XYZ file of C-alpha atoms in Angstrom:
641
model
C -1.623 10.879 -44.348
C -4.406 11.610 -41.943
C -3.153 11.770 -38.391
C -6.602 12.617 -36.728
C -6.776 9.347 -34.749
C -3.897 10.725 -32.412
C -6.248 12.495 -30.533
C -6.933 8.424 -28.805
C -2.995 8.396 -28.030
C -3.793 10.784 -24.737
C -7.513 10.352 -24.431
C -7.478 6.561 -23.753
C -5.133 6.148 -20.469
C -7.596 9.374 -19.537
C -10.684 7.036 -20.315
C -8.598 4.119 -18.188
C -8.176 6.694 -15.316
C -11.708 7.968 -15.178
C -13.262 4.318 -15.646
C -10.725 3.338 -12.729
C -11.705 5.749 -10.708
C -14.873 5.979 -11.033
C -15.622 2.466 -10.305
C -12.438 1.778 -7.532
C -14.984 -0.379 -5.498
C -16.484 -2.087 -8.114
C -13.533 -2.996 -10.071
C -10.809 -4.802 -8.385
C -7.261 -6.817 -8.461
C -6.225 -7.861 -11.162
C -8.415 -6.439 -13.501
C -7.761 -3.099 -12.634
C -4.098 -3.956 -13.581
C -5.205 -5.772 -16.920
C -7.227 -2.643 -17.976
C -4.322 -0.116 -17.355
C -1.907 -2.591 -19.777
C -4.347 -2.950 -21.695
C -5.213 0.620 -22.361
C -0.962 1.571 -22.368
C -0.707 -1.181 -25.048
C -3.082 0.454 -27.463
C -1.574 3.997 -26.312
C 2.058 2.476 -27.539
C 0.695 0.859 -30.286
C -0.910 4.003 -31.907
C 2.272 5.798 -31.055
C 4.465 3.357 -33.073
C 2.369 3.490 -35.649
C 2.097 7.628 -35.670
C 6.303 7.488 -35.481
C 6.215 4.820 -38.516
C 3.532 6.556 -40.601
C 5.331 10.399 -40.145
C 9.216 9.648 -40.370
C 8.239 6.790 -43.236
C 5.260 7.831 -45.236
C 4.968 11.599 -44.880
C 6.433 13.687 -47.429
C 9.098 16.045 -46.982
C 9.605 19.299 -48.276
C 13.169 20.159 -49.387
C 14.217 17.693 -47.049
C 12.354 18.868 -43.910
C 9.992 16.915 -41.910
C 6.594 19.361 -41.696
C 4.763 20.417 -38.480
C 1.589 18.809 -38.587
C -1.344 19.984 -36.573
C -4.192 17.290 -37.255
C -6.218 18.295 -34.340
C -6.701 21.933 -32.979
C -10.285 24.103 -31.643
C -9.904 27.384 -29.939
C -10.056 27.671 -26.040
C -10.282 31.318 -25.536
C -9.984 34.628 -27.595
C -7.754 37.526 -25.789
C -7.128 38.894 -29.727
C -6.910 38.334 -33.217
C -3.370 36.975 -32.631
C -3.601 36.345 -28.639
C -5.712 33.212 -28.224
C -5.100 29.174 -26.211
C -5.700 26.650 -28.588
C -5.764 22.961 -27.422
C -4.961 20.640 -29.985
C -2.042 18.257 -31.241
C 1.259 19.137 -32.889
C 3.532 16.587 -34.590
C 6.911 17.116 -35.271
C 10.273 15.189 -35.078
C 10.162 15.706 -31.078
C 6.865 14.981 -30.165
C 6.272 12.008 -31.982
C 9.555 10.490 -30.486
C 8.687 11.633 -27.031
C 5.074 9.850 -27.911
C 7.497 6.415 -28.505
C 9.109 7.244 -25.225
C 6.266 8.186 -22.809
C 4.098 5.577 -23.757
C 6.574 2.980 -23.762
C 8.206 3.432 -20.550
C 4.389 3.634 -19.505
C 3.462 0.423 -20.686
C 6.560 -1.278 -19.273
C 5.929 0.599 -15.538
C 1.728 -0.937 -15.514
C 3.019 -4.713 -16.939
C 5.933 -5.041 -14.141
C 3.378 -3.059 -11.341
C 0.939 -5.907 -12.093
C 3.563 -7.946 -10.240
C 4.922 -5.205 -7.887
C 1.686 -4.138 -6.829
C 0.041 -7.294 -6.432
C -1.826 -7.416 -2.953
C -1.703 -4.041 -2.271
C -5.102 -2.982 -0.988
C -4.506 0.163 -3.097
C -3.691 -1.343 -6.523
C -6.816 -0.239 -8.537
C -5.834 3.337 -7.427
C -2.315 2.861 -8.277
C -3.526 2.037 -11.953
C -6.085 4.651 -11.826
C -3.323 7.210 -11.069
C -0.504 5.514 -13.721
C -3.436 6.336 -16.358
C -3.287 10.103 -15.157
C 0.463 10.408 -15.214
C 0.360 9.311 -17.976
C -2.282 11.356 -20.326
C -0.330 14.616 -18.500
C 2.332 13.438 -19.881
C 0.895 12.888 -23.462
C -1.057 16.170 -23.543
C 2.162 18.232 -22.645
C 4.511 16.739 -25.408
C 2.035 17.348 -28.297
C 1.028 20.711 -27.089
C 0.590 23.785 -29.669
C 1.299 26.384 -27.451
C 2.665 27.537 -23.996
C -0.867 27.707 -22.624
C -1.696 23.712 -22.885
C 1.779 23.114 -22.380
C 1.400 24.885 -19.300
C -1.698 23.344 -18.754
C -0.623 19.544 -18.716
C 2.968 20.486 -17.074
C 0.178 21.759 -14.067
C -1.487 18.136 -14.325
C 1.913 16.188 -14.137
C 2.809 17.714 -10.711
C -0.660 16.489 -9.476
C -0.176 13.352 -10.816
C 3.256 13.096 -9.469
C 2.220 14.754 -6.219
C -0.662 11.648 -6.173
C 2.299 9.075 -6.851
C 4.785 10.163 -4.676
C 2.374 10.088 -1.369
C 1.048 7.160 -2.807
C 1.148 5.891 0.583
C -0.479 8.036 2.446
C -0.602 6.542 6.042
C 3.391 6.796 5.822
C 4.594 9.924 7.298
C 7.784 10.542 4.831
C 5.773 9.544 1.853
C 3.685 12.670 2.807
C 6.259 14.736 3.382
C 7.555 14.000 -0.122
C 4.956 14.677 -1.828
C 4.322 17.884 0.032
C 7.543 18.437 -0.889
C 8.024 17.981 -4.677
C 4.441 19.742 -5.251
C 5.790 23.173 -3.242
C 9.289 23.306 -4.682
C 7.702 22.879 -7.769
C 5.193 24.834 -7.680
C 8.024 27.989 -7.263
C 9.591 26.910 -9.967
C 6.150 26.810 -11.925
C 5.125 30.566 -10.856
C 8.700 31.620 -12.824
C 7.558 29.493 -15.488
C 4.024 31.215 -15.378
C 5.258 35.039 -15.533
C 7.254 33.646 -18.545
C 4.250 32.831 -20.159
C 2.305 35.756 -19.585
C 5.461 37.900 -20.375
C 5.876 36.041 -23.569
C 2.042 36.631 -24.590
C 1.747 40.182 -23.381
C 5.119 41.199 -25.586
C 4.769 39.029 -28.194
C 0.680 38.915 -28.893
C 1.080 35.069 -28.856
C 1.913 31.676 -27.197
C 1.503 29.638 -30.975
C 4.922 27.503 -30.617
C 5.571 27.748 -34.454
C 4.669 32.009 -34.537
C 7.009 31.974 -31.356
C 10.217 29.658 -32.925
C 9.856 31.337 -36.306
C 13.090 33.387 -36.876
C 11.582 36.190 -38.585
C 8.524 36.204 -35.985
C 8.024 38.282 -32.966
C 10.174 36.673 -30.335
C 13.410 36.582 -32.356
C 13.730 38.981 -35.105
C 14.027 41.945 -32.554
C 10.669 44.050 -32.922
C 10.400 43.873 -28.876
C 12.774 45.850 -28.347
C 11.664 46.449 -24.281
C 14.445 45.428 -21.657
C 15.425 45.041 -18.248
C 18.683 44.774 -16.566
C 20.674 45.132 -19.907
C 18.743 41.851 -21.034
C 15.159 42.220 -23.578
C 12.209 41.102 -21.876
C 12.209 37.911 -24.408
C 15.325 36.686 -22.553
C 13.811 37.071 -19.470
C 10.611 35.470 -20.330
C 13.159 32.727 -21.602
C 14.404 32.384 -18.568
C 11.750 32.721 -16.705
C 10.233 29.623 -18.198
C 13.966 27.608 -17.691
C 12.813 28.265 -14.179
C 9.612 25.858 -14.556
C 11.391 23.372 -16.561
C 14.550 23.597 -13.847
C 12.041 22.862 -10.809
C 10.664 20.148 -12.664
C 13.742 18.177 -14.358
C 15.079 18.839 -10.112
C 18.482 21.236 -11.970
C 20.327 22.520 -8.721
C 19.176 24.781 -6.506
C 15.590 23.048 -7.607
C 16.120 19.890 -6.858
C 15.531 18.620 -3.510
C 12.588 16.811 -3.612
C 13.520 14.347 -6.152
C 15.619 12.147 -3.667
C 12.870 12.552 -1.247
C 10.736 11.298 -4.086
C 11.775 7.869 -4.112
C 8.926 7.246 -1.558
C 6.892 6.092 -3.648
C 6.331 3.117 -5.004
C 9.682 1.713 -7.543
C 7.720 1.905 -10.381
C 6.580 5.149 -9.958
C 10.676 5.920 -9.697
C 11.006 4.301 -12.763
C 8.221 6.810 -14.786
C 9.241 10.149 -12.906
C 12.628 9.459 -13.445
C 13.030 8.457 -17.262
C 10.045 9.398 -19.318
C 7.644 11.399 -17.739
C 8.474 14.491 -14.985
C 11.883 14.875 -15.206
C 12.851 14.970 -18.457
C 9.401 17.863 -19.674
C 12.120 20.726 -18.646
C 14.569 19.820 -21.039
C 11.533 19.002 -23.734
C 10.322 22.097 -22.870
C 13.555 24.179 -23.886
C 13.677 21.743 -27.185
C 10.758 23.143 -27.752
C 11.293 26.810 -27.714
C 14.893 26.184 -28.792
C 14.900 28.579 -31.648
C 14.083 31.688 -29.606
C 16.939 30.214 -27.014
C 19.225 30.169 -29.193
C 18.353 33.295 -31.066
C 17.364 35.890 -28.782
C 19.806 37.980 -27.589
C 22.635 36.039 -29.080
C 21.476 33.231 -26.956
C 21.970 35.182 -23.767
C 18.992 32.528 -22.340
C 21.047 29.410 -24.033
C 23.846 30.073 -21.874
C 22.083 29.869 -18.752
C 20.647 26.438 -19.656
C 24.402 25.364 -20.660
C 26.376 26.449 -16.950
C 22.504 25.447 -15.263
C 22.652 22.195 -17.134
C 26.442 22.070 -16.039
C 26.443 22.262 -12.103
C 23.640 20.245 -12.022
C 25.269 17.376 -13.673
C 28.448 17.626 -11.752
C 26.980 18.618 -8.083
C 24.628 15.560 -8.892
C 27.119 13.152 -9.852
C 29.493 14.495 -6.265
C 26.941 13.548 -4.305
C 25.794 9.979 -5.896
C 29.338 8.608 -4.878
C 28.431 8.935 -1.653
C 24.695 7.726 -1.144
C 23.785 3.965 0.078
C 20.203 4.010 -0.725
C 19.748 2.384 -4.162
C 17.214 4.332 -5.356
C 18.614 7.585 -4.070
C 21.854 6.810 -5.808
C 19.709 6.539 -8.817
C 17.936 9.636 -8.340
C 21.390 11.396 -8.669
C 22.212 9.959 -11.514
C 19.191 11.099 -13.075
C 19.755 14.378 -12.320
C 22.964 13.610 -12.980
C 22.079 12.670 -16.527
C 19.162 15.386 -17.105
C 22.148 18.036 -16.721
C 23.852 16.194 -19.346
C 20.565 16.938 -21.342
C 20.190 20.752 -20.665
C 23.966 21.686 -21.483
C 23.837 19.436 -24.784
C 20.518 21.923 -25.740
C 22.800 25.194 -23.938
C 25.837 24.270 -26.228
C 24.254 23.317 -29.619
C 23.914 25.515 -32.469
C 21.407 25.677 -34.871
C 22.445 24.898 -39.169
C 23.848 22.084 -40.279
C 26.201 19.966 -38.023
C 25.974 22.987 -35.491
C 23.029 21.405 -34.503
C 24.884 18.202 -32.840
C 23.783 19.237 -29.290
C 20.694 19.199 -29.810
C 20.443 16.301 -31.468
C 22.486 14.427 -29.129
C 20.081 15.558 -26.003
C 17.108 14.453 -27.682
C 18.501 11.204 -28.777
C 20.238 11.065 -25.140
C 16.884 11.509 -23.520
C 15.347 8.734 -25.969
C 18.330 6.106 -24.697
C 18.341 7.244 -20.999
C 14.998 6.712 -20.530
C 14.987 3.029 -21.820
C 18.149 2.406 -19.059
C 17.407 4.841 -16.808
C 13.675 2.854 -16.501
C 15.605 -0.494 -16.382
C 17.500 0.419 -13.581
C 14.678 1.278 -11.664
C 12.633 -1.420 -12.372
C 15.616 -3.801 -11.259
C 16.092 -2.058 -8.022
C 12.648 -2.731 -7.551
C 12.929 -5.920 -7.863
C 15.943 -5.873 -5.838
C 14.407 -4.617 -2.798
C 11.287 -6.788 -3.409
C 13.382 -9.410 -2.657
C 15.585 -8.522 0.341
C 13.045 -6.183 1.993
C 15.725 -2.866 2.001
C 17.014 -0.467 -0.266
C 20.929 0.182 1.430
C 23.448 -1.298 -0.024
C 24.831 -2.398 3.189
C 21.837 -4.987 3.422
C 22.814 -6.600 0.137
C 25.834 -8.715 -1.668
C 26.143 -11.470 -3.476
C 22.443 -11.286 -4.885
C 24.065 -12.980 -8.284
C 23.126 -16.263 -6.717
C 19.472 -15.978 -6.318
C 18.649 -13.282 -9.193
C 20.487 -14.430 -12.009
C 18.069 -12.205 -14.765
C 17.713 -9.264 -12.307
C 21.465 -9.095 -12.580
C 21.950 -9.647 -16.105
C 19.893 -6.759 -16.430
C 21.243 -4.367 -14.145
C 24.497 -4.583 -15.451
C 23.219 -4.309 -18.971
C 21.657 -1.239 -18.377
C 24.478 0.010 -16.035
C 27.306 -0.204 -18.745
C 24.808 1.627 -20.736
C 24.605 4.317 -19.226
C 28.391 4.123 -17.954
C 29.062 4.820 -21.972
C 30.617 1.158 -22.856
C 31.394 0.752 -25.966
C 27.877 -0.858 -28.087
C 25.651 0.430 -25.573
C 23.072 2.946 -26.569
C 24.497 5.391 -23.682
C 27.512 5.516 -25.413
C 26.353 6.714 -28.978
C 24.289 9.517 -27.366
C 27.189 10.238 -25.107
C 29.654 10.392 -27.412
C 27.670 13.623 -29.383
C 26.762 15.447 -26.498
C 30.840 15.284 -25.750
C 31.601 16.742 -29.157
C 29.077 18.983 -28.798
C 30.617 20.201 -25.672
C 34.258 20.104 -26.904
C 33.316 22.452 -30.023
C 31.307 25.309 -28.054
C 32.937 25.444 -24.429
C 35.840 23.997 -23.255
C 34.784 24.054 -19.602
C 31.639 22.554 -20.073
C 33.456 19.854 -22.057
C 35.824 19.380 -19.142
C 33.150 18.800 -16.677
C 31.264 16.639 -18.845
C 34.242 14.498 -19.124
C 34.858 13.915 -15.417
C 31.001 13.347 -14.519
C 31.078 10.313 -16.996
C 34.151 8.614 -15.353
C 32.492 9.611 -11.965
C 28.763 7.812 -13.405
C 30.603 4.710 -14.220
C 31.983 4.355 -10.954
C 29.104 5.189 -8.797
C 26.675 2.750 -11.382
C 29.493 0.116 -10.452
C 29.397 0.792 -7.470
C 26.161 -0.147 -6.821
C 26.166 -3.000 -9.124
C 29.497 -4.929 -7.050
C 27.873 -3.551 -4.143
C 24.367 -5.137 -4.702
C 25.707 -7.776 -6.958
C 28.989 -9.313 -5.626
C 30.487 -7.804 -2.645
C 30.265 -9.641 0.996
C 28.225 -13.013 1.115
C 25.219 -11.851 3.223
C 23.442 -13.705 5.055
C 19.722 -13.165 4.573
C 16.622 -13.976 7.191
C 14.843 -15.196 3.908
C 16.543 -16.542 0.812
C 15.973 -13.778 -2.327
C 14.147 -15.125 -5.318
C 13.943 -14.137 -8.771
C 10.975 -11.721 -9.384
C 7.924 -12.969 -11.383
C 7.532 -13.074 -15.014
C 5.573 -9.849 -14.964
C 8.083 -7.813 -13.600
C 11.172 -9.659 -15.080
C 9.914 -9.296 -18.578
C 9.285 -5.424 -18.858
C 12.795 -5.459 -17.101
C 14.234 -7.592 -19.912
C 12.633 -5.276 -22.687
C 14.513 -2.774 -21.292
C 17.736 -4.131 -20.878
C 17.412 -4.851 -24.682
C 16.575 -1.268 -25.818
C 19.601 -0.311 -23.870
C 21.483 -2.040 -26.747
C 19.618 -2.020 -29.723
C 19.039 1.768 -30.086
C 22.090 2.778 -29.852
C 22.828 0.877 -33.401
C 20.318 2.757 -34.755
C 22.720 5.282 -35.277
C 23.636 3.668 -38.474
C 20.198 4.715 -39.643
C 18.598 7.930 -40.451
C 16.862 8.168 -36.999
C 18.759 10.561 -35.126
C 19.128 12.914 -38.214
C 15.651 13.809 -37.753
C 16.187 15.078 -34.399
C 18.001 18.006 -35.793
C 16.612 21.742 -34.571
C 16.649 22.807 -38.203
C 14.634 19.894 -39.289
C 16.591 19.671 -42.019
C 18.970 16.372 -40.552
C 22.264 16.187 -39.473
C 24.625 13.009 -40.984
C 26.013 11.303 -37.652
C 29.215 9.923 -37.642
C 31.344 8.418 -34.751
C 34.380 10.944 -33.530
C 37.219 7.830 -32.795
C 39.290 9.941 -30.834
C 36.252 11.643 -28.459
C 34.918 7.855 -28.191
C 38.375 6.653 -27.301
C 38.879 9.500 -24.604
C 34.977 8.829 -23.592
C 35.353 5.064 -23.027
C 38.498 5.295 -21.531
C 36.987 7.591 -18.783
C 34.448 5.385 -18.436
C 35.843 2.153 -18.588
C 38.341 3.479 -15.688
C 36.007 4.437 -13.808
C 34.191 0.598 -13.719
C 37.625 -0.872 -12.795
C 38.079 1.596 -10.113
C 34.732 0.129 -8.786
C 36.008 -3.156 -9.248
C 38.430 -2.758 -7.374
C 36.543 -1.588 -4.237
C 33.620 -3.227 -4.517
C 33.790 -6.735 -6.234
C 35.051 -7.678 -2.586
C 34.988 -6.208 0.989
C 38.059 -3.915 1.166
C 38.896 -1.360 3.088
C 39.559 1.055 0.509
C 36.095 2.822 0.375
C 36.640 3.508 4.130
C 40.389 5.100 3.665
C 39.226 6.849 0.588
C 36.538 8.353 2.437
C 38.504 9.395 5.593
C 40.823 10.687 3.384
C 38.410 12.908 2.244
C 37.220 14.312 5.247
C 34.498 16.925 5.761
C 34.027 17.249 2.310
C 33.059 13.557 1.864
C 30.762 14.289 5.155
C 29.128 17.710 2.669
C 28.945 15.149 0.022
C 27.093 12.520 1.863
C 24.928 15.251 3.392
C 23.540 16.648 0.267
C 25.625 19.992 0.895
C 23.407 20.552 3.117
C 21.493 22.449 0.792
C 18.091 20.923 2.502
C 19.256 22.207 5.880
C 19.760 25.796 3.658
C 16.224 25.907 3.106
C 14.965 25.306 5.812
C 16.552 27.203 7.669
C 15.168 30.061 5.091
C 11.884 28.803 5.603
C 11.536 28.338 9.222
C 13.632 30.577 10.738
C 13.478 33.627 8.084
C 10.643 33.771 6.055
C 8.220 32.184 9.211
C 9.741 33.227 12.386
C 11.268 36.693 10.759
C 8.660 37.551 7.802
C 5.220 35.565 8.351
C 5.591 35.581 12.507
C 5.011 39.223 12.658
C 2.639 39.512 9.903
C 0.566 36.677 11.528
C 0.476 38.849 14.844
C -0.598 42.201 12.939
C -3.104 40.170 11.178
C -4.282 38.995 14.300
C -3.876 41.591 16.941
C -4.414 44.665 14.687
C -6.604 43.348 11.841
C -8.525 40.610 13.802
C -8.763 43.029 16.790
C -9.757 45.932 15.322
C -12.893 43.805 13.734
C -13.765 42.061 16.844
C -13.390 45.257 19.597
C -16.060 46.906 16.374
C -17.982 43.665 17.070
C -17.906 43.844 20.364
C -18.731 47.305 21.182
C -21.455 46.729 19.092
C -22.742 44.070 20.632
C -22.783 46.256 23.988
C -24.936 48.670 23.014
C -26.932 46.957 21.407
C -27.196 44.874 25.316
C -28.078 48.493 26.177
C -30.547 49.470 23.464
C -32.675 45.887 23.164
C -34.910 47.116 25.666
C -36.283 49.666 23.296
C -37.820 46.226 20.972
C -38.948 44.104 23.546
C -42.392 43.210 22.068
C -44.447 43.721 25.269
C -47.768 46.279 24.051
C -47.322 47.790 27.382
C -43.946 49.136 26.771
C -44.840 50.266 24.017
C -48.150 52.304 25.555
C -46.007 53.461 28.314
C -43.421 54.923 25.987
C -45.801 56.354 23.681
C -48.353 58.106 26.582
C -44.614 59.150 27.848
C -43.493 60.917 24.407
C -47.099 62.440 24.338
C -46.551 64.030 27.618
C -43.100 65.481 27.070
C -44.369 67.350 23.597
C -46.996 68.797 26.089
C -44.867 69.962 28.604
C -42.287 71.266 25.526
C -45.508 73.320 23.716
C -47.167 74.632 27.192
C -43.387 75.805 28.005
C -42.875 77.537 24.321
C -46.062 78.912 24.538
């Protein structure tokens, strides 16, 4: 099968973006919108038909799906075996992160065509959705760390272009000031990895890099640091780029403060595009993870993967902002994703984790998106995104709340829901390798059910508000990408009765699924507490959510405030590194360094005030001084003599 044509999978939303921007004035609403869907839709459709052609049609080789490389030139030469290619690799990952990206995609331009409509910046918007989204295509079918690196680098300016979409706001600055600098930290550790990688290992080829009798894994670097080889730290070092970007604790700060941008925006950072490249990115390299050093590097991602679900989760109970509440989750559920990869093995069945986190990312980003896109719609109708401003919305948006809760029991892990299939492994994954893990895992499902319902009884049911308008029901073109949605938060998760998630296996070679009755059991029942728990409170005004809180205390006040981890850093920032670190280097620079130049300047500019007489042009000077030299060498001679 000839896959050359998916080189048009990421060039055509770049063509959209540079035709869109390009001609901003020239082309406006709503054709701007048209050309984005209409560029997405032959983006997806290429992608589905690249997923059915390779997992259908191609031919295996004792079982195992091949790497398949139909497009690749050489960048740049460093050596025989040093050298950044930029091409297109196909493999069970990519081409299901090509269904993912470019679906989600499509479904965030059809419902902005609604969202959007009015806004005197939509053919930018669309312009800028094309970007996003050819980053995000050229980093999942990357050949190497270079153009990996390379598109990663293009998603946080997308992103950065998204979030401050609204420039003339203040906070929507701010955010996107702040997501591009935290991530661009996290993207120097990522960077060092790189070059540690390719200085130690005379390559950044992902399938040299993976293979487990290649450089990277079968021990001929034999170089270390700190008790730990240089690999593992290069490992590591690269967890720290995909960390900052999938916002795993302590880098994750600006994602709440990215939900300034517009919903739909939300709805691609958040379930197929930004977030979820770190844990692709260790899916990617996940044979030298697990290998190297005994997986010293895997281990991190597990406990990193860990916190961040759990701290995430803390915090999301106590949030009123919709879309900050789902911002938690997703980081929430992205830690879900990174211990799944930081527990799994590698042979055979071993290799449940990793299945389960890429066929967890595939369902989360279906509900995840549906979520967002429902909020959305949400707060297009009542003008707010707290929770306080809504209740009762059942009444006016029968279809936004149909599929709210559709997605919400999804990813609560209800029983038939896609959440709960991919759920379900990543448990038994945990269960078999770490106890503790397991553990935590366990309570941050019961406490995602309850915070999702929550906000559903909350937005939903709850008090009968009284609004200054009456809410409608969104238009067709946001309610039917909604809809979609809401329906692949079902369907997929049936799929498990096919062969499709036993090609997401990190051997290649499949893994045969099967449902666990007594992990699902335990699972559900976690989860299905947790919803009546939120029924309780929130189906009606009580006052249990204010004695539960009180009861609580200061640590529901931590909770609410983040842990304060924002105040941590900036009080690092402002008052260490600038007032105690840059302050005084600012004053040598300019006192000592600036001074020093300027008093050279200056004292140079004085004499020359004293010398310029010497070149004044007048021919009488000139004769005066040169009758007045002549005279002095007399006077000197007659005197020798």
């Amino acid at each position: 099968m000839n896959f050359s044509y998916t080189i048009l999978i990421p060039l055509i939303p770049f063509v959209v973006f540079l035709l869109l921007g390009l001609f901003y004035n020239r082309i406006k609403e709503p054709i701007s919108g048209w050309i984005g869907v209409a560029g997405l839709t032959a983006s997806a459709v290429l992608s589905y038909f690249t997923a059915y052609q390779y997992f259908y049609n191609t031919p295996k080789v004792d079982g195992v799906f091949q790497t398949i490389m139909p497009f690749k030139i050489n960048w740049m030469n460093f050596t025989d075996t040093l050298h950044i290619d930029m091409g297109i690799l196909l493999d069970p990952i990519s081409v299901m992160m090509l269904v993912v990206v470019t679906t989600v995609s499509l479904m965030a331009n059809i419902y902005s065509t609604g969202y959007m409509k009015g806004d005197r910046g939509f053919t930018r918007f669309f312009a800028f959705l094309s970007l996003f989204t050819f980053s995000m295509l050229g980093l999942v079918v990357a050949t190497n760390l270079f153009q990996i690196y390379i598109f990663w680098e293009l998603v946080g300016v997308s992103s950065f272009l998204l979030i401050g979409f609204y420039y003339e706001k203040p906070s929507a600055v701010a955010a996107a000031k702040k997501a591009f600098i935290v991530t661009r930290f996290a993207d120097f550790g990522f960077l060092v990895g790189i070059l540690l990688m390719g200085y130690y290992t005379g390559t950044f080829d992902f399938a040299i890099l993976n293979d487990v009798n290649g450089p990277a894994i079968n021990g001929t670097v034999v170089q270390s640091f700190m008790g730990m080889s240089v690999i593992t730290w290069a490992l590591i070092l690269m967890f720290m780029g995909g960390a900052g970007k999938s916002a795993m604790f302590p880098l994750h700060i600006w994602l709440p403060d990215a939900m300034e941008g517009p919903t739909p925006v939300s709805a691609l950072i958040h379930a197929a595009t930004m977030v979820v490249a770190g844990v692709y990115l260790v899916a990617r390299m996940f044979p030298a993870f697990h290998f190297v050093d005994g997986g010293t590097a895997q281990h991190v991602v597990a406990w990193v993967g860990a916190i961040s679900s759990l701290f995430a989760a803390i915090i999301a109970l106590t949030q009123y902002d919709i879309k900050r509440v789902l911002a938690f989750s997703t980081m929430s559920q992205i830690g879900y994703m990174m211990l799944a990869l930081g527990v799994s093995g590698y042979d055979g069945h071993e290799g449940v984790g990793y299945m389960a986190s890429m066929w967890h990312l595939f369902t989360h980003a279906m509900f995840k998106a549906g979520l967002f896109l429902t909020a959305g719609s949400v707060i297009h109708a009542v003008h707010s995104n707290l929770m306080q401003d809504m209740g009762s919305l059942r009444k006016y948006m029968p279809y936004s709340n149909i599929v709210f809760l559709i997605t919400a029991l999804s990813i609560a892990g209800f029983p038939g829901f896609s959440g709960f299939f991919s759920k379900d492994e990543i448990l038994i994954a945990a269960f078999e390798h770490n106890k503790a893990i397991f553990y935590i895992t366990l309570l941050v499902a019961g406490m995602t059910a309850f915070y999702m319902f929550r906000l559903y009884f909350s937005i939903f049911w709850g008090k009968d508000t009284h609004y200054h308008h009456t809410p409608h029901e969104s238009p067709w073109s946001m309610l039917a990408p909604m809809l979609f949605l809401a329906v692949m938060s079902i369907v997929p998760g049936w799929t498990q009765i096919l062969p499709f998630t036993e090609w997401l296996a990190p051997d290649k070679a499949g893994i045969h699924w099967h449902l666990d009755p007594v992990m699902a059991t335990i699972a559900s029942s976690v989860g299905i507490l947790g919803i009546l728990i939120a029924y309780i409170f929130y189906k009606k005004p009580t006052e249990y959510p204010a004695k539960i809180s009180a009861a609580f205390g200061s640590l529901y006040q931590w909770a609410f405030r983040k842990f304060y981890i924002d105040e941590v850093y900036t009080f690092i920032t402002q008052k260490i590194i600038f007032q105690r670190i840059s302050a005084p280097f600012a004053w040598f620079d300019k006192k000592v360094v600036d001074g020093t130049m300027e008093g050279i300047g200056n004292k140079t500019a004085s004499f020359s005030n004293l010398i310029k007489g010497i070149q004044s042009g007048k021919v009488q000077d000139y004769a005066f001084a040169f009758i007045g030299g002549v005279i002095v060498l007399v006077i000197i001679v007659i005197y020798m003599l």
